[in-house]
Tab-separated table of C-alpha atoms in Angstrom:
chain	number	residue	atom	x	y	z
A	7	MET	CA	0.000	0.000	0.000
A	8	VAL	CA	1.009	3.605	-0.447
A	9	TYR	CA	1.015	4.059	3.339
A	10	LYS	CA	3.318	1.128	4.045
A	11	LYS	CA	6.657	2.928	3.768
A	12	TYR	CA	5.540	5.757	6.056
A	13	GLY	CA	4.383	3.343	8.734
A	14	GLU	CA	7.496	1.185	8.479
A	15	VAL	CA	9.808	4.165	8.817
A	16	PHE	CA	7.825	5.527	11.764
A	17	LYS	CA	7.996	2.122	13.481
A	18	ARG	CA	11.739	1.983	12.886
A	19	ILE	CA	12.226	5.396	14.517
A	20	ARG	CA	9.938	4.452	17.418
A	21	LYS	CA	11.851	1.258	18.170
A	22	GLN	CA	15.265	2.861	17.799
A	23	GLN	CA	14.246	5.607	20.222
A	24	GLY	CA	12.919	3.047	22.722
A	25	PHE	CA	9.236	4.017	22.670
A	26	ALA	CA	6.378	1.542	23.106
A	27	ILE	CA	3.270	1.806	20.969
A	28	SER	CA	1.312	2.714	24.095
A	29	ASP	CA	3.504	5.761	24.810
A	30	PHE	CA	1.472	7.876	22.358
A	31	THR	CA	-1.953	7.507	23.964
A	32	SER	CA	-1.112	10.505	26.159
A	33	ILE	CA	-1.118	12.731	23.049
A	34	GLY	CA	-4.368	11.336	21.717
A	35	ILE	CA	-3.149	8.535	19.448
A	36	PRO	CA	-4.744	5.193	20.398
A	37	LYS	CA	-2.659	2.044	20.146
A	38	SER	CA	-4.967	0.649	17.465
A	39	THR	CA	-4.574	3.767	15.301
A	40	LEU	CA	-0.794	3.706	15.537
A	41	SER	CA	-0.661	-0.045	14.966
A	42	ASP	CA	-2.738	0.267	11.777
A	43	PHE	CA	-0.491	3.078	10.575
A	44	GLU	CA	2.693	1.107	11.209
A	45	CYS	CA	1.252	-1.943	9.455
A	46	GLY	CA	0.318	0.107	6.391
A	47	LYS	CA	-3.430	-0.386	6.822
A	48	THR	CA	-4.211	3.311	7.067
A	49	MET	CA	-2.590	6.750	7.082
A	50	MET	CA	-2.594	8.985	10.138
A	51	SER	CA	-3.242	12.672	9.758
A	52	LEU	CA	-0.224	14.922	9.270
A	53	GLU	CA	-0.942	16.566	12.601
A	54	LYS	CA	-0.862	13.249	14.458
A	55	VAL	CA	2.288	12.087	12.711
A	56	ASP	CA	3.980	15.371	13.594
A	57	SER	CA	2.828	15.148	17.239
A	58	ALA	CA	4.107	11.585	17.525
A	59	LEU	CA	7.465	12.515	16.001
A	60	GLN	CA	7.813	15.467	18.368
A	61	ARG	CA	7.059	13.119	21.243
A	62	MET	CA	10.228	11.265	20.212
A	63	GLY	CA	12.318	14.408	19.789
A	64	SER	CA	12.025	14.488	16.017
A	65	GLY	CA	9.826	16.234	13.438
A	66	LEU	CA	8.458	16.102	9.918
A	67	ALA	CA	11.681	17.349	8.330
A	68	GLN	CA	13.642	14.617	10.057
A	69	PHE	CA	10.983	12.051	9.144
A	70	ASP	CA	11.386	13.050	5.510
A	71	ASN	CA	15.152	12.583	5.832
A	72	TYR	CA	14.576	9.172	7.341
A	73	LEU	CA	12.329	8.223	4.425
A	74	ASN	CA	15.340	8.957	2.238
A	75	ASN	CA	17.603	6.788	4.389
A	76	TYR	CA	19.031	9.485	6.628
A	77	ILE	CA	18.174	10.769	10.098
A	78	THR	CA	18.840	14.248	11.459
A	79	ALA	CA	16.810	14.320	14.665
A	80	ASP	CA	16.762	17.071	17.289
A	81	THR	CA	18.434	14.535	19.545
A	82	VAL	CA	21.560	14.911	17.400
A	83	LEU	CA	21.991	18.440	18.741
A	84	LEU	CA	22.085	17.055	22.274
A	85	LEU	CA	24.607	14.437	21.228
A	86	GLU	CA	26.780	17.066	19.539
A	87	GLU	CA	26.808	19.090	22.769
A	88	ALA	CA	27.508	15.920	24.737
A	89	GLU	CA	30.466	15.105	22.489
A	90	GLU	CA	31.926	18.596	22.984
A	91	ALA	CA	31.459	18.358	26.747
A	92	TYR	CA	32.994	14.881	26.661
A	93	PHE	CA	36.121	16.187	24.923
A	94	LYS	CA	36.392	19.017	27.451
A	95	ASP	CA	35.620	16.748	30.413
A	96	ASP	CA	32.874	19.242	31.301
A	97	ARG	CA	30.812	17.179	33.722
A	98	LYS	CA	28.596	20.103	34.673
A	99	LYS	CA	27.473	20.479	31.067
A	100	LEU	CA	26.949	16.735	30.757
A	101	GLU	CA	24.735	16.800	33.857
A	102	GLU	CA	22.650	19.580	32.273
A	103	LEU	CA	22.279	17.578	29.058
A	104	LEU	CA	21.348	14.484	31.055
A	105	THR	CA	18.545	16.413	32.751
A	106	ILE	CA	17.279	17.783	29.436
A	107	SER	CA	17.280	14.361	27.766
A	108	GLU	CA	15.424	12.861	30.725
A	109	GLN	CA	12.823	15.629	30.744
A	110	GLN	CA	12.281	15.317	26.999
A	111	GLN	CA	12.235	11.498	27.265
A	112	TYR	CA	15.032	11.067	24.729
A	113	ARG	CA	15.725	7.664	26.186
A	114	VAL	CA	18.660	6.494	24.112
A	115	VAL	CA	20.418	9.858	24.468
A	116	TYR	CA	19.736	9.803	28.216
A	117	SER	CA	21.365	6.376	28.497
A	118	ALA	CA	24.318	7.404	26.329
A	119	ILE	CA	25.050	10.448	28.507
A	120	LYS	CA	24.767	8.348	31.663
A	121	ILE	CA	27.416	6.084	30.147
A	122	ILE	CA	29.713	9.061	29.489
A	123	LEU	CA	29.295	10.111	33.123
A	124	GLY	CA	30.103	6.613	34.337
A	125	ARG	CA	26.685	6.245	35.972
A	126	GLN	CA	25.336	3.627	33.625
A	127	GLU	CA	23.128	0.765	34.722
A	128	VAL	CA	22.570	-2.516	32.911
A	129	GLN	CA	19.489	-1.116	31.170
A	130	ASP	CA	21.483	1.802	29.750
A	131	ILE	CA	24.001	-0.480	28.062
A	132	SER	CA	21.169	-2.712	26.868
A	133	ARG	CA	19.152	0.208	25.493
A	134	THR	CA	22.027	1.742	23.544
A	135	THR	CA	23.361	-1.531	22.167
A	136	THR	CA	19.879	-2.636	21.109
A	137	PHE	CA	19.442	0.734	19.408
A	138	LEU	CA	22.602	0.113	17.375
A	139	PHE	CA	21.988	-3.592	16.737
A	140	ASP	CA	18.542	-2.774	15.317
A	141	ALA	CA	19.474	0.378	13.380
A	142	GLN	CA	18.337	-0.011	9.783
A	143	THR	CA	19.502	3.440	8.765
A	144	TRP	CA	22.634	5.204	10.015
A	145	GLY	CA	23.296	8.884	10.507
A	146	HIS	CA	24.696	11.312	13.069
A	147	ALA	CA	22.801	9.939	16.080
A	148	GLU	CA	23.790	6.322	15.527
A	149	LEU	CA	27.432	7.215	14.882
A	150	TYR	CA	27.687	9.502	17.918
A	151	ILE	CA	26.267	6.818	20.198
A	152	TYR	CA	28.510	4.087	18.780
A	153	TYR	CA	31.509	6.342	19.382
A	154	ILE	CA	30.462	7.322	22.902
A	155	ILE	CA	29.760	3.834	24.264
A	156	MET	CA	32.661	2.005	22.555
A	157	ASP	CA	34.692	1.427	25.716
A	158	PHE	CA	31.728	-0.314	27.346
A	159	LEU	CA	31.163	-2.797	24.511
A	160	ASP	CA	32.739	-6.206	24.341
A	161	ASN	CA	34.592	-7.198	21.190
A	162	ASN	CA	31.710	-9.139	19.674
A	163	GLU	CA	29.355	-6.193	20.231
A	164	ILE	CA	31.784	-3.755	18.576
A	165	LEU	CA	32.047	-6.018	15.537
A	166	LYS	CA	28.334	-6.775	15.368
A	167	ILE	CA	27.524	-3.064	15.322
A	168	TYR	CA	30.282	-2.436	12.771
A	169	ASP	CA	28.798	-5.119	10.505
A	170	ASN	CA	25.353	-3.589	10.922
A	171	PHE	CA	26.754	-0.185	9.989
A	172	LYS	CA	28.280	-1.551	6.786
A	173	LYS	CA	25.060	-3.356	5.915
A	174	ASN	CA	22.658	-0.481	6.579
A	175	SER	CA	24.654	2.698	6.048
A	176	ASN	CA	22.959	3.118	2.661
A	177	GLY	CA	25.707	5.018	0.928
A	178	ILE	CA	26.430	7.589	3.632
A	179	CYS	CA	30.146	6.980	3.128
A	180	GLU	CA	29.736	8.785	-0.199
A	181	SER	CA	28.340	11.817	1.627
A	182	ARG	CA	31.008	14.040	3.161
A	183	ILE	CA	28.418	15.222	5.691
A	184	PHE	CA	28.991	12.109	7.794
A	185	ASN	CA	32.729	11.560	7.291
A	186	ARG	CA	33.830	13.056	10.603
A	187	GLU	CA	31.453	10.943	12.696
A	188	ILE	CA	32.184	7.791	10.690
A	189	VAL	CA	35.958	8.157	11.038
A	190	LEU	CA	35.780	9.034	14.741
A	191	ALA	CA	33.666	5.956	15.445
A	192	LEU	CA	35.602	3.526	13.267
A	193	CYS	CA	39.018	4.727	14.401
A	194	ARG	CA	37.948	4.207	17.992
A	195	ALA	CA	36.588	0.758	17.128
A	196	SER	CA	39.905	-0.199	15.524
A	197	ASN	CA	41.934	1.248	18.410
A	198	VAL	CA	39.925	-0.539	21.086
A	199	LEU	CA	40.124	-3.850	19.231
A	200	ALA	CA	43.872	-3.478	18.650
A	201	TYR	CA	44.408	-2.616	22.320
A	202	ARG	CA	42.530	-5.810	23.213
A	203	GLY	CA	44.648	-7.901	20.831
A	204	TYR	CA	42.265	-8.341	17.879
A	205	LYS	CA	44.759	-8.065	15.032
A	206	SER	CA	42.716	-8.969	11.943
A	207	ASP	CA	39.482	-7.311	13.087
A	208	SER	CA	41.134	-3.984	13.900
A	209	LEU	CA	43.004	-4.055	10.584
A	210	LYS	CA	39.900	-4.738	8.513
A	211	ILE	CA	38.285	-1.583	9.906
A	212	ILE	CA	41.346	0.453	8.881
A	213	LYS	CA	41.219	-1.100	5.405
A	214	TYR	CA	37.522	-0.291	5.128
A	215	MET	CA	38.146	3.398	5.873
A	216	GLU	CA	40.905	3.477	3.291
A	217	LYS	CA	38.755	1.773	0.676
A	218	GLN	CA	35.903	4.218	1.248
A	219	LYS	CA	38.330	7.182	1.058
A	220	LEU	CA	36.768	8.693	4.157
A	221	THR	CA	39.729	10.834	5.181
A	222	GLU	CA	40.923	12.328	1.916
A	223	ASP	CA	39.357	15.781	2.166
A	224	ARG	CA	40.153	16.680	5.803
A	225	MET	CA	43.544	16.866	7.453
A	226	PHE	CA	42.177	16.076	10.919
A	227	LEU	CA	40.639	12.833	9.679
A	228	ARG	CA	43.812	11.869	7.787
A	229	MET	CA	45.834	12.395	10.955
A	230	LEU	CA	43.316	10.473	13.057
A	231	LEU	CA	43.592	7.491	10.721
A	232	TYR	CA	47.387	7.869	10.772
A	233	GLY	CA	47.355	7.663	14.570
A	234	THR	CA	45.038	4.662	14.432
A	235	LYS	CA	47.463	2.877	12.110
A	236	GLY	CA	50.162	3.710	14.638
A	237	VAL	CA	48.221	1.908	17.369
A	238	TRP	CA	47.861	-1.166	15.144
A	239	ILE	CA	51.546	-1.153	14.204
A	240	TYR	CA	52.546	-0.706	17.856
A	241	HIS	CA	50.610	-3.767	18.963
A	242	PHE	CA	51.265	-6.109	16.074
A	243	LEU	CA	54.367	-5.130	14.076
A	244	ASN	CA	56.864	-2.750	15.642
A	245	LYS	CA	56.460	-0.844	18.897
A	246	ASP	CA	58.989	1.871	18.039
A	247	GLU	CA	57.453	2.557	14.623
A	248	GLY	CA	53.955	2.586	16.051
A	249	ARG	CA	54.968	4.915	18.861
A	250	GLU	CA	56.540	7.339	16.369
A	251	LYS	CA	53.357	7.475	14.296
A	252	ILE	CA	51.256	8.143	17.381
A	253	LYS	CA	53.686	10.832	18.541
A	254	PHE	CA	53.484	12.538	15.138
A	255	PHE	CA	49.665	12.487	15.279
A	256	LEU	CA	49.645	13.944	18.800
A	257	ASP	CA	52.217	16.614	17.905
A	258	ILE	CA	49.969	17.773	15.053
A	259	GLN	CA	46.983	17.862	17.398
A	260	LYS	CA	48.953	19.897	19.920
A	261	LYS	CA	49.834	22.478	17.264
A	262	LEU	CA	46.516	22.727	15.464
A	263	SER	CA	43.732	21.700	17.833
A	264	PRO	CA	42.255	23.396	20.921
A	265	SER	CA	44.098	22.344	24.063
A	266	GLU	CA	41.185	20.307	25.406
A	267	ILE	CA	40.992	18.281	22.177
A	268	TYR	CA	44.734	17.608	22.273
A	269	MET	CA	44.555	16.583	25.929
A	270	TYR	CA	41.651	14.251	25.192
A	271	PHE	CA	43.423	12.441	22.356
A	272	ASN	CA	46.742	12.419	24.196
A	273	LYS	CA	45.175	10.634	27.149
A	274	ARG	CA	43.399	8.075	24.959
A	275	TYR	CA	46.362	7.261	22.744
A	276	GLN	CA	48.744	6.974	25.665
A	277	LYS	CA	46.316	4.426	27.074
A	278	TYR	CA	46.239	2.496	23.796
A	279	ILE	CA	49.988	1.936	24.000
A	280	ASN	CA	49.967	1.057	27.696
A	281	ILE	CA	51.757	4.152	28.970
A	282	ILE	CA	49.019	5.081	31.429
């Protein structure tokens, strides 16, 4: 039916954001109405669709993007602020964002920020990993969350999410809009796996980034991949060579990046080569 795609996409967003079908009765949308819409049996009014999307922190513009295989939800703005606060180790700002996400019932974002703050519970890990396991389209939100929670994933989870990204990224690697978030997430995935001794898995992620030419148009991304190769070389080929590559990457960051960004990467990369 003509309605089927709209209902399927709405259902996908609802499940990824952790909402039950009953969560929309409070805004006047009965479960039966929403169920019929998601199954393609009928079309909801534009006003109801918009209200339901807003309930999840999204909107019609974002829904249209999702229909075209991309998502740019309002929640992404919170995640962008969370990433900046994370780099700066600004816990006060993270606490503010946690409160906002809880008040707005942005459940996945709320769990992701709790993880950053080190206050995660089992349900927070479960909610964010399920969100990424089930993601059928990838964009800023999915990539930010993958990046943020990486340290709390086991190796199989990192690789399962990586495989899901490759399967369902729907050509976003060809769009420069997403390159920064893709490279940040995949470089961290490779670094964490290399640090844990996963030689072939960490290397295949590096090779994937090279094949997709994700770093060619931005110096920061080229240097980030260079540092990631250094971590791999350090653990599996030659410690001195790997250390030199990492040092070069960090020296560039020290010269060109804000001090808090340099300090963030310095701390992480020193950890990857067992210095701290």
